[in-house]
């Protein structure tokens, strides 16, 4: 297993941890390969019902390893660089499209491609001291890992232009105020808070949560009638699940339902 990307499955929750704390989890080729593999495992493994995506050492991810870029290596042909980047960007697509909830734990810093990956997730729980920035313009890049897509979908094109062209560094509370972050908690509580949210989703009605995510993803690009069709199909399928029957029974019995993802 790639030691730059740690995986732990417990109670239906897969925790994926970027593990280069000495570099604030900056992305290098080995880490990128590990992240794509972990995301695919999360999407394909039926034992995984939700994902917690985080970084080791008190920081989420500062994006690409700019220091190693600056050191210079033998230049690759344009086509090879393009293919390598596109393969790595799959992590954002998989996290965004998989029919399972994904929670990003943001502490320390979330910048560049790190922020892009966080934006691909469904929820973002941030510590108060976390700093958040697109960062690309400051290092002469235009952006990757889907950040321009996700930020535009999340906040609209006017705000996305501001955050990419001017590249301000936002506090967690500022990011929360404009809708980039789901919740802000004290630094000492970030591990427990993010884990609790992710675990609650892993213990939820997995089939219904997957369909909810698909409905919202459909709304990003489908026409209204197509979204209606999708909602109707998914709602009807949920009605036949054991989880729905358990929820209805629990409602009548005035107790908390025990979902099994079935």
Tab-separated table of N, CA, C and O in Angstrom, residues 83-205:
chain	number	residue	atom	x	y	z
A	83	UNK	N	-1.217	14.126	-20.028
A	83	UNK	CA	-1.783	12.828	-19.661
A	83	UNK	C	-1.589	12.548	-18.171
A	83	UNK	O	-2.500	12.045	-17.495
A	84	UNK	N	-0.419	12.881	-17.645
A	84	UNK	CA	-0.152	12.656	-16.219
A	84	UNK	C	-1.096	13.474	-15.342
A	84	UNK	O	-1.651	12.976	-14.347
A	85	UNK	N	-1.273	14.735	-15.705
A	85	UNK	CA	-2.153	15.603	-14.926
A	85	UNK	C	-3.591	15.108	-14.981
A	85	UNK	O	-4.282	15.042	-13.961
A	86	UNK	N	-4.026	14.749	-16.175
A	86	UNK	CA	-5.420	14.305	-16.325
A	86	UNK	C	-5.697	13.030	-15.535
A	86	UNK	O	-6.776	12.868	-14.964
A	87	UNK	N	-4.723	12.133	-15.469
A	87	UNK	CA	-4.908	10.918	-14.673
A	87	UNK	C	-5.054	11.256	-13.196
A	87	UNK	O	-5.887	10.692	-12.492
A	88	UNK	N	-4.236	12.184	-12.709
A	88	UNK	CA	-4.312	12.566	-11.307
A	88	UNK	C	-5.613	13.258	-10.953
A	88	UNK	O	-6.161	13.061	-9.855
A	89	UNK	N	-6.137	14.044	-11.877
A	89	UNK	CA	-7.370	14.784	-11.625
A	89	UNK	C	-8.580	13.875	-11.445
A	89	UNK	O	-9.630	14.315	-10.955
A	90	UNK	N	-8.444	12.607	-11.807
A	90	UNK	CA	-9.542	11.665	-11.637
A	90	UNK	C	-9.995	11.570	-10.183
A	90	UNK	O	-11.144	11.237	-9.907
A	91	UNK	N	-9.101	11.839	-9.234
A	91	UNK	CA	-9.504	11.741	-7.831
A	91	UNK	C	-10.682	12.664	-7.545
A	91	UNK	O	-11.632	12.282	-6.847
A	92	UNK	N	-10.661	13.874	-8.097
A	92	UNK	CA	-11.762	14.817	-7.867
A	92	UNK	C	-13.048	14.327	-8.516
A	92	UNK	O	-14.137	14.439	-7.939
A	93	UNK	N	-12.944	13.798	-9.726
A	93	UNK	CA	-14.143	13.299	-10.412
A	93	UNK	C	-14.768	12.145	-9.641
A	93	UNK	O	-15.987	12.097	-9.438
A	94	UNK	N	-13.938	11.214	-9.192
A	94	UNK	CA	-14.463	10.041	-8.490
A	94	UNK	C	-15.119	10.447	-7.172
A	94	UNK	O	-16.233	9.994	-6.853
A	95	UNK	N	-14.468	11.293	-6.398
A	95	UNK	CA	-15.047	11.736	-5.127
A	95	UNK	C	-16.376	12.453	-5.348
A	95	UNK	O	-17.328	12.281	-4.580
A	96	UNK	N	-16.442	13.248	-6.395
A	96	UNK	CA	-17.652	14.017	-6.671
A	96	UNK	C	-18.796	13.130	-7.152
A	96	UNK	O	-19.952	13.351	-6.787
A	97	UNK	N	-18.493	12.130	-7.968
A	97	UNK	CA	-19.541	11.356	-8.619
A	97	UNK	C	-19.911	10.068	-7.890
A	97	UNK	O	-20.985	9.518	-8.136
A	98	UNK	N	-19.065	9.551	-7.009
A	98	UNK	CA	-19.394	8.286	-6.359
A	98	UNK	C	-20.695	8.424	-5.567
A	98	UNK	O	-20.959	9.475	-4.966
A	99	UNK	N	-21.535	7.386	-5.552
A	99	UNK	CA	-22.832	7.473	-4.867
A	99	UNK	C	-22.711	7.264	-3.361
A	99	UNK	O	-23.487	6.530	-2.748
A	100	UNK	N	-21.723	7.919	-2.761
A	100	UNK	CA	-21.477	7.825	-1.325
A	100	UNK	C	-21.062	9.203	-0.823
A	100	UNK	O	-20.321	9.910	-1.522
A	101	UNK	N	-21.499	9.612	0.353
A	101	UNK	CA	-21.120	10.931	0.865
A	101	UNK	C	-19.624	11.010	1.180
A	101	UNK	O	-19.037	10.061	1.695
A	102	UNK	N	-19.035	12.169	0.869
A	102	UNK	CA	-17.620	12.404	1.131
A	102	UNK	C	-17.483	13.690	1.941
A	102	UNK	O	-17.991	14.746	1.536
A	103	UNK	N	-16.798	13.597	3.078
A	103	UNK	CA	-16.572	14.745	3.963
A	103	UNK	C	-15.096	15.088	3.955
A	103	UNK	O	-14.251	14.212	4.180
A	104	UNK	N	-14.766	16.349	3.691
A	104	UNK	CA	-13.377	16.804	3.762
A	104	UNK	C	-13.140	17.494	5.094
A	104	UNK	O	-13.939	18.336	5.525
A	105	UNK	N	-12.057	17.118	5.758
A	105	UNK	CA	-11.647	17.759	7.020
A	105	UNK	C	-10.552	18.758	6.703
A	105	UNK	O	-9.439	18.390	6.337
A	106	UNK	N	-10.858	20.044	6.852
A	106	UNK	CA	-9.911	21.097	6.478
A	106	UNK	C	-9.286	21.705	7.724
A	106	UNK	O	-9.977	22.349	8.517
A	107	UNK	N	-7.992	21.480	7.888
A	107	UNK	CA	-7.262	22.173	8.937
A	107	UNK	C	-5.916	22.602	8.373
A	107	UNK	O	-5.479	22.115	7.334
A	108	UNK	N	-5.284	23.561	9.046
A	108	UNK	CA	-4.008	24.075	8.550
A	108	UNK	C	-4.183	24.929	7.322
A	108	UNK	O	-4.360	26.145	7.406
A	109	UNK	N	-4.150	24.291	6.156
A	109	UNK	CA	-4.309	25.016	4.894
A	109	UNK	C	-4.957	24.117	3.863
A	109	UNK	O	-4.709	22.912	3.813
A	110	UNK	N	-5.806	24.710	3.040
A	110	UNK	CA	-6.381	24.051	1.865
A	110	UNK	C	-6.165	25.013	0.710
A	110	UNK	O	-6.815	26.059	0.633
A	111	UNK	N	-5.223	24.686	-0.164
A	111	UNK	CA	-4.828	25.619	-1.222
A	111	UNK	C	-4.634	24.888	-2.542
A	111	UNK	O	-4.343	23.688	-2.565
A	112	UNK	N	-4.777	25.639	-3.638
A	112	UNK	CA	-4.510	25.092	-4.958
A	112	UNK	C	-5.309	23.834	-5.226
A	112	UNK	O	-6.517	23.770	-5.008
A	113	UNK	N	-4.616	22.787	-5.706
A	113	UNK	CA	-5.286	21.518	-5.994
A	113	UNK	C	-5.858	20.898	-4.730
A	113	UNK	O	-6.825	20.128	-4.794
A	114	UNK	N	-5.278	21.221	-3.566
A	114	UNK	CA	-5.846	20.740	-2.313
A	114	UNK	C	-7.247	21.277	-2.115
A	114	UNK	O	-8.175	20.540	-1.764
A	115	UNK	N	-7.424	22.582	-2.351
A	115	UNK	CA	-8.757	23.164	-2.255
A	115	UNK	C	-9.675	22.575	-3.315
A	115	UNK	O	-10.844	22.296	-3.044
A	116	UNK	N	-9.159	22.373	-4.523
A	116	UNK	CA	-9.984	21.797	-5.587
A	116	UNK	C	-10.546	20.447	-5.164
A	116	UNK	O	-11.732	20.160	-5.366
A	117	UNK	N	-9.701	19.590	-4.584
A	117	UNK	CA	-10.179	18.283	-4.132
A	117	UNK	C	-11.206	18.430	-3.021
A	117	UNK	O	-12.210	17.705	-2.988
A	118	UNK	N	-10.984	19.365	-2.107
A	118	UNK	CA	-11.950	19.596	-1.036
A	118	UNK	C	-13.299	20.029	-1.603
A	118	UNK	O	-14.360	19.620	-1.118
A	119	UNK	N	-13.262	20.863	-2.648
A	119	UNK	CA	-14.498	21.338	-3.261
A	119	UNK	C	-15.240	20.218	-3.985
A	119	UNK	O	-16.452	20.309	-4.189
A	120	UNK	N	-14.529	19.161	-4.369
A	120	UNK	CA	-15.186	18.027	-5.024
A	120	UNK	C	-15.987	17.191	-4.039
A	120	UNK	O	-16.827	16.383	-4.445
A	121	UNK	N	-15.715	17.359	-2.746
A	121	UNK	CA	-16.404	16.597	-1.711
A	121	UNK	C	-17.785	17.190	-1.441
A	121	UNK	O	-18.089	18.310	-1.844
A	122	UNK	N	-18.602	16.447	-0.725
A	122	UNK	CA	-19.973	16.885	-0.471
A	122	UNK	C	-20.063	17.893	0.669
A	122	UNK	O	-20.864	18.821	0.618
A	123	UNK	N	-19.246	17.694	1.706
A	123	UNK	CA	-19.239	18.580	2.864
A	123	UNK	C	-17.805	18.912	3.240
A	123	UNK	O	-16.897	18.098	3.031
A	124	UNK	N	-17.608	20.100	3.810
A	124	UNK	CA	-16.284	20.531	4.241
A	124	UNK	C	-16.389	21.067	5.671
A	124	UNK	O	-17.067	22.070	5.911
A	125	UNK	N	-15.713	20.387	6.606
A	125	UNK	CA	-15.676	20.812	7.998
A	125	UNK	C	-14.296	21.419	8.238
A	125	UNK	O	-13.275	20.761	8.010
A	126	UNK	N	-14.250	22.674	8.680
A	126	UNK	CA	-12.974	23.383	8.794
A	126	UNK	C	-12.686	23.793	10.232
A	126	UNK	O	-13.592	24.117	11.003
A	127	UNK	N	-11.400	23.798	10.577
A	127	UNK	CA	-10.966	24.326	11.873
A	127	UNK	C	-10.848	25.846	11.767
A	127	UNK	O	-10.621	26.398	10.684
A	128	UNK	N	-10.986	26.523	12.893
A	128	UNK	CA	-11.006	27.990	12.896
A	128	UNK	C	-9.738	28.594	12.304
A	128	UNK	O	-9.788	29.649	11.662
A	129	UNK	N	-8.593	27.964	12.490
A	129	UNK	CA	-7.341	28.565	12.031
A	129	UNK	C	-6.985	28.203	10.596
A	129	UNK	O	-5.956	28.645	10.078
A	130	UNK	N	-7.812	27.400	9.948
A	130	UNK	CA	-7.505	26.969	8.576
A	130	UNK	C	-7.504	28.159	7.623
A	130	UNK	O	-8.352	29.048	7.701
A	131	UNK	N	-6.526	28.178	6.708
A	131	UNK	CA	-6.443	29.196	5.665
A	131	UNK	C	-6.796	28.550	4.316
A	131	UNK	O	-6.312	27.459	4.001
A	132	UNK	N	-7.624	29.243	3.540
A	132	UNK	CA	-8.192	28.674	2.327
A	132	UNK	C	-7.949	29.626	1.159
A	132	UNK	O	-8.294	30.809	1.237
A	133	UNK	N	-7.373	29.103	0.075
A	133	UNK	CA	-7.093	29.952	-1.087
A	133	UNK	C	-6.957	29.123	-2.359
A	133	UNK	O	-6.497	27.981	-2.311
A	134	UNK	N	-7.350	29.711	-3.471
A	134	UNK	CA	-7.166	29.026	-4.756
A	134	UNK	C	-5.683	28.945	-5.111
A	134	UNK	O	-5.227	27.947	-5.662
A	135	UNK	N	-4.939	30.008	-4.866
A	135	UNK	CA	-3.459	30.054	-4.946
A	135	UNK	C	-2.870	29.978	-6.348
A	135	UNK	O	-1.732	30.396	-6.549
A	136	UNK	N	-3.583	29.452	-7.336
A	136	UNK	CA	-2.973	29.170	-8.641
A	136	UNK	C	-2.347	30.394	-9.294
A	136	UNK	O	-1.226	30.337	-9.799
A	137	UNK	N	-3.069	31.515	-9.304
A	137	UNK	CA	-2.561	32.706	-9.989
A	137	UNK	C	-1.230	33.165	-9.391
A	137	UNK	O	-0.367	33.701	-10.106
A	138	UNK	N	-1.043	32.929	-8.102
A	138	UNK	CA	0.187	33.382	-7.437
A	138	UNK	C	1.413	32.591	-7.870
A	138	UNK	O	2.546	33.042	-7.660
A	139	UNK	N	1.210	31.392	-8.420
A	139	UNK	CA	2.345	30.594	-8.898
A	139	UNK	C	2.306	30.399	-10.409
A	139	UNK	O	2.971	29.524	-10.961
A	140	UNK	N	1.513	31.244	-11.086
A	140	UNK	CA	1.514	31.235	-12.543
A	140	UNK	C	0.788	30.071	-13.185
A	140	UNK	O	1.126	29.667	-14.306
A	141	UNK	N	-0.220	29.530	-12.499
A	141	UNK	CA	-1.036	28.457	-13.058
A	141	UNK	C	-2.483	28.923	-13.168
A	141	UNK	O	-2.920	29.839	-12.473
A	142	UNK	N	-3.246	28.231	-14.020
A	142	UNK	CA	-4.645	28.611	-14.240
A	142	UNK	C	-5.619	27.783	-13.408
A	142	UNK	O	-6.786	28.172	-13.269
A	143	UNK	N	-5.176	26.659	-12.857
A	143	UNK	CA	-6.063	25.849	-12.021
A	143	UNK	C	-6.239	24.442	-12.554
A	143	UNK	O	-6.195	24.210	-13.758
A	144	UNK	N	-6.431	23.490	-11.624
A	144	UNK	CA	-6.627	22.101	-12.034
A	144	UNK	C	-7.425	21.365	-10.961
A	144	UNK	O	-7.933	21.973	-10.029
A	145	UNK	N	-7.574	20.078	-11.124
A	145	UNK	CA	-8.322	19.208	-10.214
A	145	UNK	C	-9.774	19.650	-10.034
A	145	UNK	O	-10.409	19.378	-9.022
A	146	UNK	N	-10.319	20.346	-11.046
A	146	UNK	CA	-11.738	20.670	-11.073
A	146	UNK	C	-12.157	21.868	-10.260
A	146	UNK	O	-13.356	22.144	-10.140
A	147	UNK	N	-11.200	22.615	-9.712
A	147	UNK	CA	-11.564	23.716	-8.830
A	147	UNK	C	-12.442	24.766	-9.478
A	147	UNK	O	-13.391	25.256	-8.851
A	148	UNK	N	-12.144	25.142	-10.723
A	148	UNK	CA	-12.966	26.169	-11.372
A	148	UNK	C	-14.390	25.671	-11.583
A	148	UNK	O	-15.347	26.443	-11.453
A	149	UNK	N	-14.543	24.392	-11.897
A	149	UNK	CA	-15.887	23.818	-12.067
A	149	UNK	C	-16.637	23.806	-10.736
A	149	UNK	O	-17.758	24.316	-10.630
A	150	UNK	N	-16.021	23.223	-9.720
A	150	UNK	CA	-16.718	23.061	-8.453
A	150	UNK	C	-17.026	24.399	-7.796
A	150	UNK	O	-18.119	24.593	-7.242
A	151	UNK	N	-16.090	25.337	-7.851
A	151	UNK	CA	-16.313	26.632	-7.213
A	151	UNK	C	-17.404	27.417	-7.941
A	151	UNK	O	-18.231	28.083	-7.298
A	152	UNK	N	-17.423	27.316	-9.271
A	152	UNK	CA	-18.475	27.994	-10.035
A	152	UNK	C	-19.840	27.394	-9.720
A	152	UNK	O	-20.827	28.117	-9.541
A	153	UNK	N	-19.919	26.061	-9.639
A	153	UNK	CA	-21.184	25.415	-9.296
A	153	UNK	C	-21.621	25.792	-7.878
A	153	UNK	O	-22.805	26.003	-7.621
A	154	UNK	N	-20.672	25.892	-6.977
A	154	UNK	CA	-20.975	26.129	-5.572
A	154	UNK	C	-21.363	27.578	-5.290
A	154	UNK	O	-22.324	27.851	-4.559
A	155	UNK	N	-20.618	28.522	-5.885
A	155	UNK	CA	-20.769	29.934	-5.515
A	155	UNK	C	-21.207	30.841	-6.655
A	155	UNK	O	-21.523	32.006	-6.418
A	156	UNK	N	-21.193	30.332	-7.888
A	156	UNK	CA	-21.515	31.172	-9.039
A	156	UNK	C	-20.257	31.728	-9.691
A	156	UNK	O	-19.190	31.805	-9.072
A	157	UNK	N	-20.381	32.145	-10.944
A	157	UNK	CA	-19.201	32.544	-11.708
A	157	UNK	C	-18.575	33.848	-11.203
A	157	UNK	O	-17.347	34.007	-11.243
A	158	UNK	N	-19.379	34.781	-10.691
A	158	UNK	CA	-18.813	36.057	-10.232
A	158	UNK	C	-17.864	35.832	-9.058
A	158	UNK	O	-16.740	36.352	-9.030
A	159	UNK	N	-18.294	35.047	-8.087
A	159	UNK	CA	-17.449	34.775	-6.932
A	159	UNK	C	-16.246	33.917	-7.324
A	159	UNK	O	-15.134	34.121	-6.825
A	160	UNK	N	-16.460	32.945	-8.208
A	160	UNK	CA	-15.345	32.107	-8.655
A	160	UNK	C	-14.277	32.942	-9.352
A	160	UNK	O	-13.078	32.734	-9.149
A	161	UNK	N	-14.691	33.904	-10.175
A	161	UNK	CA	-13.719	34.788	-10.836
A	161	UNK	C	-12.910	35.573	-9.798
A	161	UNK	O	-11.687	35.700	-9.898
A	162	UNK	N	-13.589	36.090	-8.796
A	162	UNK	CA	-12.914	36.851	-7.741
A	162	UNK	C	-11.870	35.986	-7.032
A	162	UNK	O	-10.721	36.397	-6.840
A	163	UNK	N	-12.275	34.794	-6.647
A	163	UNK	CA	-11.399	33.941	-5.845
A	163	UNK	C	-10.245	33.369	-6.655
A	163	UNK	O	-9.180	33.086	-6.103
A	164	UNK	N	-10.428	33.204	-7.952
A	164	UNK	CA	-9.331	32.708	-8.792
A	164	UNK	C	-8.434	33.835	-9.295
A	164	UNK	O	-7.202	33.721	-9.268
A	165	UNK	N	-9.003	34.925	-9.765
A	165	UNK	CA	-8.192	36.000	-10.334
A	165	UNK	C	-7.417	36.766	-9.259
A	165	UNK	O	-6.252	37.125	-9.461
A	166	UNK	N	-8.047	37.010	-8.117
A	166	UNK	CA	-7.404	37.788	-7.061
A	166	UNK	C	-6.726	36.907	-6.011
A	166	UNK	O	-5.851	37.370	-5.287
A	167	UNK	N	-7.143	35.671	-5.910
A	167	UNK	CA	-6.517	34.674	-5.042
A	167	UNK	C	-6.336	35.141	-3.594
A	167	UNK	O	-5.245	35.029	-3.025
A	168	UNK	N	-7.411	35.649	-2.955
A	168	UNK	CA	-7.272	36.052	-1.555
A	168	UNK	C	-7.113	34.825	-0.659
A	168	UNK	O	-7.536	33.715	-1.006
A	169	UNK	N	-6.507	35.030	0.499
A	169	UNK	CA	-6.427	33.976	1.507
A	169	UNK	C	-7.570	34.201	2.489
A	169	UNK	O	-7.630	35.229	3.168
A	170	UNK	N	-8.493	33.248	2.552
A	170	UNK	CA	-9.670	33.370	3.396
A	170	UNK	C	-9.470	32.639	4.718
A	170	UNK	O	-8.846	31.571	4.763
A	171	UNK	N	-10.024	33.192	5.771
A	171	UNK	CA	-10.119	32.440	7.014
A	171	UNK	C	-11.258	31.440	6.863
A	171	UNK	O	-12.105	31.548	5.976
A	172	UNK	N	-11.302	30.474	7.769
A	172	UNK	CA	-12.382	29.492	7.716
A	172	UNK	C	-13.743	30.166	7.879
A	172	UNK	O	-14.710	29.808	7.194
A	173	UNK	N	-13.805	31.162	8.765
A	173	UNK	CA	-15.084	31.845	8.971
A	173	UNK	C	-15.500	32.640	7.740
A	173	UNK	O	-16.696	32.703	7.410
A	174	UNK	N	-14.535	33.239	7.046
A	174	UNK	CA	-14.862	33.951	5.803
A	174	UNK	C	-15.353	32.976	4.739
A	174	UNK	O	-16.308	33.266	3.998
A	175	UNK	N	-14.695	31.815	4.643
A	175	UNK	CA	-15.120	30.806	3.676
A	175	UNK	C	-16.515	30.288	4.002
A	175	UNK	O	-17.334	30.040	3.110
A	176	UNK	N	-16.798	30.148	5.285
A	176	UNK	CA	-18.126	29.693	5.697
A	176	UNK	C	-19.190	30.730	5.353
A	176	UNK	O	-20.299	30.384	4.915
A	177	UNK	N	-18.850	31.993	5.519
A	177	UNK	CA	-19.819	33.065	5.273
A	177	UNK	C	-20.266	33.119	3.813
A	177	UNK	O	-21.403	33.521	3.527
A	178	UNK	N	-19.398	32.718	2.885
A	178	UNK	CA	-19.776	32.757	1.467
A	178	UNK	C	-20.214	31.387	0.942
A	178	UNK	O	-20.530	31.252	-0.239
A	179	UNK	N	-20.234	30.374	1.811
A	179	UNK	CA	-20.758	29.078	1.413
A	179	UNK	C	-19.743	28.059	0.936
A	179	UNK	O	-20.128	26.989	0.450
A	180	UNK	N	-18.447	28.339	1.079
A	180	UNK	CA	-17.423	27.374	0.668
A	180	UNK	C	-17.278	26.241	1.669
A	180	UNK	O	-16.878	25.127	1.315
A	181	UNK	N	-17.544	26.545	2.934
A	181	UNK	CA	-17.329	25.598	4.033
A	181	UNK	C	-18.663	25.319	4.706
A	181	UNK	O	-19.482	26.222	4.892
A	182	UNK	N	-18.878	24.068	5.070
A	182	UNK	CA	-20.137	23.647	5.688
A	182	UNK	C	-20.234	24.074	7.137
A	182	UNK	O	-21.283	24.524	7.606
A	183	UNK	N	-19.118	23.920	7.873
A	183	UNK	CA	-19.126	24.159	9.311
A	183	UNK	C	-17.725	24.510	9.769
A	183	UNK	O	-16.751	23.975	9.232
A	184	UNK	N	-17.607	25.409	10.754
A	184	UNK	CA	-16.319	25.778	11.344
A	184	UNK	C	-16.352	25.419	12.820
A	184	UNK	O	-17.327	25.728	13.529
A	185	UNK	N	-15.282	24.764	13.276
A	185	UNK	CA	-15.204	24.350	14.687
A	185	UNK	C	-13.860	24.762	15.258
A	185	UNK	O	-12.903	25.009	14.512
A	186	UNK	N	-13.740	24.858	16.585
A	186	UNK	CA	-12.436	25.152	17.193
A	186	UNK	C	-11.394	24.121	16.780
A	186	UNK	O	-11.711	22.945	16.539
A	187	UNK	N	-10.143	24.563	16.702
A	187	UNK	CA	-9.064	23.678	16.253
A	187	UNK	C	-9.028	22.361	17.022
A	187	UNK	O	-8.827	21.293	16.444
A	188	UNK	N	-9.200	22.435	18.323
A	188	UNK	CA	-9.101	21.240	19.168
A	188	UNK	C	-10.216	20.238	18.897
A	188	UNK	O	-10.113	19.071	19.294
A	189	UNK	N	-11.274	20.679	18.194
A	189	UNK	CA	-12.433	19.810	17.980
A	189	UNK	C	-12.525	19.273	16.558
A	189	UNK	O	-13.444	18.505	16.248
A	190	UNK	N	-11.589	19.667	15.674
A	190	UNK	CA	-11.755	19.357	14.256
A	190	UNK	C	-11.770	17.858	13.982
A	190	UNK	O	-12.584	17.365	13.198
A	191	UNK	N	-10.876	17.098	14.611
A	191	UNK	CA	-10.835	15.656	14.352
A	191	UNK	C	-12.155	14.993	14.729
A	191	UNK	O	-12.724	14.222	13.944
A	192	UNK	N	-12.642	15.282	15.913
A	192	UNK	CA	-13.876	14.661	16.386
A	192	UNK	C	-15.078	15.131	15.577
A	192	UNK	O	-15.954	14.334	15.217
A	193	UNK	N	-15.123	16.426	15.248
A	193	UNK	CA	-16.275	16.974	14.540
A	193	UNK	C	-16.393	16.393	13.137
A	193	UNK	O	-17.484	15.982	12.712
A	194	UNK	N	-15.280	16.367	12.402
A	194	UNK	CA	-15.319	15.829	11.039
A	194	UNK	C	-15.638	14.338	11.052
A	194	UNK	O	-16.424	13.844	10.234
A	195	UNK	N	-15.035	13.607	11.990
A	195	UNK	CA	-15.286	12.166	12.088
A	195	UNK	C	-16.743	11.893	12.425
A	195	UNK	O	-17.367	10.986	11.849
A	196	UNK	N	-17.315	12.664	13.345
A	196	UNK	CA	-18.702	12.441	13.742
A	196	UNK	C	-19.661	12.668	12.577
A	196	UNK	O	-20.620	11.898	12.387
A	197	UNK	N	-19.426	13.723	11.808
A	197	UNK	CA	-20.284	13.988	10.649
A	197	UNK	C	-20.176	12.853	9.639
A	197	UNK	O	-21.185	12.331	9.133
A	198	UNK	N	-18.938	12.451	9.330
A	198	UNK	CA	-18.735	11.391	8.337
A	198	UNK	C	-19.310	10.066	8.812
A	198	UNK	O	-19.935	9.326	8.034
A	199	UNK	N	-19.126	9.749	10.091
A	199	UNK	CA	-19.641	8.488	10.621
A	199	UNK	C	-21.167	8.468	10.624
A	199	UNK	O	-21.785	7.429	10.346
A	200	UNK	N	-21.775	9.607	10.917
A	200	UNK	CA	-23.243	9.665	10.896
A	200	UNK	C	-23.773	9.375	9.496
A	200	UNK	O	-24.822	8.737	9.332
A	201	UNK	N	-23.052	9.820	8.471
A	201	UNK	CA	-23.452	9.529	7.095
A	201	UNK	C	-23.225	8.062	6.760
A	201	UNK	O	-24.034	7.431	6.073
A	202	UNK	N	-22.116	7.492	7.255
A	202	UNK	CA	-21.842	6.071	7.021
A	202	UNK	C	-22.907	5.195	7.663
A	202	UNK	O	-23.171	4.081	7.190
A	203	UNK	N	-23.524	5.677	8.730
A	203	UNK	CA	-24.556	4.915	9.432
A	203	UNK	C	-25.960	5.255	8.948
A	203	UNK	O	-26.947	4.763	9.503
A	204	UNK	N	-26.049	6.073	7.911
A	204	UNK	CA	-27.343	6.494	7.386
A	204	UNK	C	-27.889	5.548	6.330
A	204	UNK	O	-27.322	4.485	6.066
A	205	UNK	N	-28.998	5.925	5.687
A	205	UNK	CA	-29.605	5.108	4.633
A	205	UNK	C	-28.800	5.240	3.341
A	205	UNK	O	-29.069	6.111	2.506
